[in-house]
Amino acid sequence: VYPRMAEAYRRGEHMTKLLFKATLGLLAAGVLPFGAVMFFGPAIFGFVLGEEWFTAGEYARWLSLWAYSRLLLRPTARTLQVLGQQHLQLLFSVFSILLGIGGLAVGGILFDSDILAIALFSVTGAALALLLMAVTLWRCRSHDRGQQKT
């Protein structure tokens, strides 16, 4: 993604379509494996590894949401580098860490639930990832419109 995105930037090509296409490709590639763990994680872990692994399947269910969102962020991260918007990646990283720790603390300490802690960690991480993807698409569109004027 990075070489093609950098080339498009240098040539003044539209980048929004490239980013959207790369993200959709990863979305399609990951939907089956990540979706299987998200929907059937506890059952899979329990069946394959034994009933005592059911809780690990619950963890995997929620962590797969987080991992899937990180996979989908790969084209976004490369695009932000090309656009010179690394400060957005820094802000994303800082907020991800803070909200992740907050989610773990709320679920684990306040509600005394390890599953809720993992779920809050994963959901906040995935929500921030979607936000960063949306902001990056908006920045790409702004860049593309600027290219039309020149």
CSV table of C-alpha atoms in Angstrom, one decimal:
chain,number,residue,atom,x,y,z
A,1,VAL,CA,0.0,0.0,0.0
A,2,TYR,CA,2.7,2.5,1.0
A,3,PRO,CA,4.6,2.5,-2.4
A,4,ARG,CA,1.5,2.8,-4.4
A,5,MET,CA,0.1,5.5,-2.1
A,6,ALA,CA,3.4,7.5,-2.2
A,7,GLU,CA,3.5,7.2,-6.0
A,8,ALA,CA,-0.1,8.5,-6.3
A,9,TYR,CA,0.7,11.4,-4.0
A,10,ARG,CA,3.8,12.3,-6.1
A,11,ARG,CA,1.8,12.1,-9.3
A,12,GLY,CA,-1.1,14.1,-8.0
A,13,GLU,CA,-3.5,11.2,-8.4
A,14,HIS,CA,-6.6,10.8,-6.2
A,15,MET,CA,-5.8,8.8,-3.1
A,16,THR,CA,-9.2,8.3,-1.6
A,17,LYS,CA,-10.1,5.5,-4.0
A,18,LEU,CA,-6.8,3.7,-3.3
A,19,LEU,CA,-7.3,4.0,0.5
A,20,PHE,CA,-10.9,2.8,0.2
A,21,LYS,CA,-10.0,-0.1,-2.0
A,22,ALA,CA,-7.1,-1.3,0.2
A,23,THR,CA,-9.2,-1.1,3.3
A,24,LEU,CA,-12.1,-3.0,1.7
A,25,GLY,CA,-9.7,-5.7,0.5
A,26,LEU,CA,-8.5,-6.2,4.1
A,27,LEU,CA,-12.1,-6.1,5.3
A,28,ALA,CA,-13.0,-8.9,2.9
A,29,ALA,CA,-9.9,-10.9,3.7
A,30,GLY,CA,-10.4,-10.8,7.5
A,31,VAL,CA,-14.2,-11.1,7.7
A,32,LEU,CA,-14.2,-14.9,7.8
A,33,PRO,CA,-11.4,-15.7,10.2
A,34,PHE,CA,-12.1,-12.8,12.6
A,35,GLY,CA,-15.8,-13.2,12.2
A,36,ALA,CA,-15.6,-16.9,13.2
A,37,VAL,CA,-13.7,-16.1,16.4
A,38,MET,CA,-16.0,-13.1,17.2
A,39,PHE,CA,-19.2,-15.2,16.8
A,40,PHE,CA,-18.0,-18.6,17.8
A,41,GLY,CA,-14.9,-18.1,19.9
A,42,PRO,CA,-16.0,-19.7,23.1
A,43,ALA,CA,-17.5,-22.7,21.3
A,44,ILE,CA,-14.4,-23.2,19.2
A,45,PHE,CA,-12.1,-23.0,22.2
A,46,GLY,CA,-14.3,-25.2,24.3
A,47,PHE,CA,-14.6,-27.8,21.5
A,48,VAL,CA,-11.0,-27.9,20.4
A,49,LEU,CA,-9.2,-27.3,23.7
A,50,GLY,CA,-11.7,-28.5,26.2
A,51,GLU,CA,-14.5,-27.0,28.3
A,52,GLU,CA,-11.9,-25.3,30.6
A,53,TRP,CA,-10.9,-23.1,27.7
A,54,PHE,CA,-14.3,-21.6,27.2
A,55,THR,CA,-13.4,-18.4,29.0
A,56,ALA,CA,-10.3,-18.0,26.8
A,57,GLY,CA,-12.7,-18.2,23.9
A,58,GLU,CA,-14.6,-15.2,25.4
A,59,TYR,CA,-11.3,-13.3,25.6
A,60,ALA,CA,-10.5,-14.2,22.0
A,61,ARG,CA,-14.0,-13.1,20.9
A,62,TRP,CA,-13.4,-9.6,22.1
A,63,LEU,CA,-9.7,-9.4,21.3
A,64,SER,CA,-10.5,-10.5,17.7
A,65,LEU,CA,-12.5,-7.3,17.3
A,66,TRP,CA,-9.5,-5.3,18.4
A,67,ALA,CA,-7.1,-7.2,16.2
A,68,TYR,CA,-9.4,-6.9,13.2
A,69,SER,CA,-9.6,-3.2,13.6
A,70,ARG,CA,-5.8,-3.0,13.7
A,71,LEU,CA,-5.6,-5.0,10.5
A,72,LEU,CA,-8.0,-2.6,8.8
A,73,LEU,CA,-5.8,0.4,10.0
A,74,ARG,CA,-2.8,-0.7,8.0
A,75,PRO,CA,-3.7,1.3,4.8
A,76,THR,CA,-4.8,4.2,7.0
A,77,ALA,CA,-1.4,4.4,8.8
A,78,ARG,CA,0.5,4.3,5.5
A,79,THR,CA,-1.7,7.0,4.0
A,80,LEU,CA,-1.2,9.3,6.9
A,81,GLN,CA,2.5,8.9,6.5
A,82,VAL,CA,2.3,9.9,2.8
A,83,LEU,CA,0.1,12.9,3.7
A,84,GLY,CA,2.5,14.0,6.4
A,85,GLN,CA,-0.2,13.6,9.0
A,86,GLN,CA,1.8,11.6,11.6
A,87,HIS,CA,0.5,13.8,14.4
A,88,LEU,CA,-2.9,12.1,13.9
A,89,GLN,CA,-1.3,8.7,14.4
A,90,LEU,CA,0.4,10.0,17.5
A,91,LEU,CA,-3.0,11.3,18.9
A,92,PHE,CA,-4.6,8.0,18.0
A,93,SER,CA,-1.9,6.1,19.8
A,94,VAL,CA,-2.1,8.2,22.9
A,95,PHE,CA,-6.0,8.0,23.1
A,96,SER,CA,-5.9,4.3,22.4
A,97,ILE,CA,-3.6,3.7,25.3
A,98,LEU,CA,-5.5,6.0,27.6
A,99,LEU,CA,-8.9,4.6,26.7
A,100,GLY,CA,-7.6,1.1,26.7
A,101,ILE,CA,-6.3,1.4,30.2
A,102,GLY,CA,-9.5,3.1,31.2
A,103,GLY,CA,-11.6,0.3,29.8
A,104,LEU,CA,-9.5,-2.3,31.5
A,105,ALA,CA,-9.8,-0.3,34.8
A,106,VAL,CA,-13.5,0.2,34.6
A,107,GLY,CA,-14.3,-3.4,33.7
A,108,GLY,CA,-11.7,-5.0,36.0
A,109,ILE,CA,-11.8,-2.7,39.0
A,110,LEU,CA,-15.2,-1.0,39.0
A,111,PHE,CA,-17.2,-3.9,37.8
A,112,ASP,CA,-14.9,-6.7,38.8
A,113,SER,CA,-15.3,-8.4,35.5
A,114,ASP,CA,-12.4,-9.6,33.4
A,115,ILE,CA,-14.6,-10.2,30.4
A,116,LEU,CA,-16.1,-6.7,30.6
A,117,ALA,CA,-12.6,-5.3,30.9
A,118,ILE,CA,-11.4,-7.0,27.7
A,119,ALA,CA,-14.6,-6.1,25.9
A,120,LEU,CA,-14.3,-2.4,26.9
A,121,PHE,CA,-10.6,-2.4,25.8
A,122,SER,CA,-11.5,-3.9,22.5
A,123,VAL,CA,-14.6,-1.8,21.7
A,124,THR,CA,-12.9,1.5,22.5
A,125,GLY,CA,-9.9,0.5,20.4
A,126,ALA,CA,-12.1,-0.5,17.5
A,127,ALA,CA,-14.2,2.7,17.8
A,128,LEU,CA,-11.1,4.8,17.7
A,129,ALA,CA,-9.8,2.9,14.7
A,130,LEU,CA,-13.0,3.6,12.8
A,131,LEU,CA,-12.7,7.3,13.8
A,132,LEU,CA,-9.1,7.4,12.5
A,133,MET,CA,-10.1,5.7,9.3
A,134,ALA,CA,-13.0,8.3,8.8
A,135,VAL,CA,-10.7,11.2,9.5
A,136,THR,CA,-8.0,9.8,7.1
A,137,LEU,CA,-10.6,9.4,4.3
A,138,TRP,CA,-11.7,13.0,4.9
A,139,ARG,CA,-8.1,14.2,4.7
A,140,CYS,CA,-7.6,12.2,1.5
A,141,ARG,CA,-10.7,13.7,0.0
A,142,SER,CA,-9.5,17.2,0.9
A,143,HIS,CA,-6.1,16.3,-0.7
A,144,ASP,CA,-7.9,15.0,-3.8
A,145,ARG,CA,-10.0,18.2,-4.1
A,146,GLY,CA,-6.9,20.3,-3.8
A,147,GLN,CA,-5.3,18.3,-6.7
A,148,GLN,CA,-8.3,19.1,-8.9
A,149,LYS,CA,-7.7,22.9,-8.5
A,150,THR,CA,-4.1,22.7,-9.7
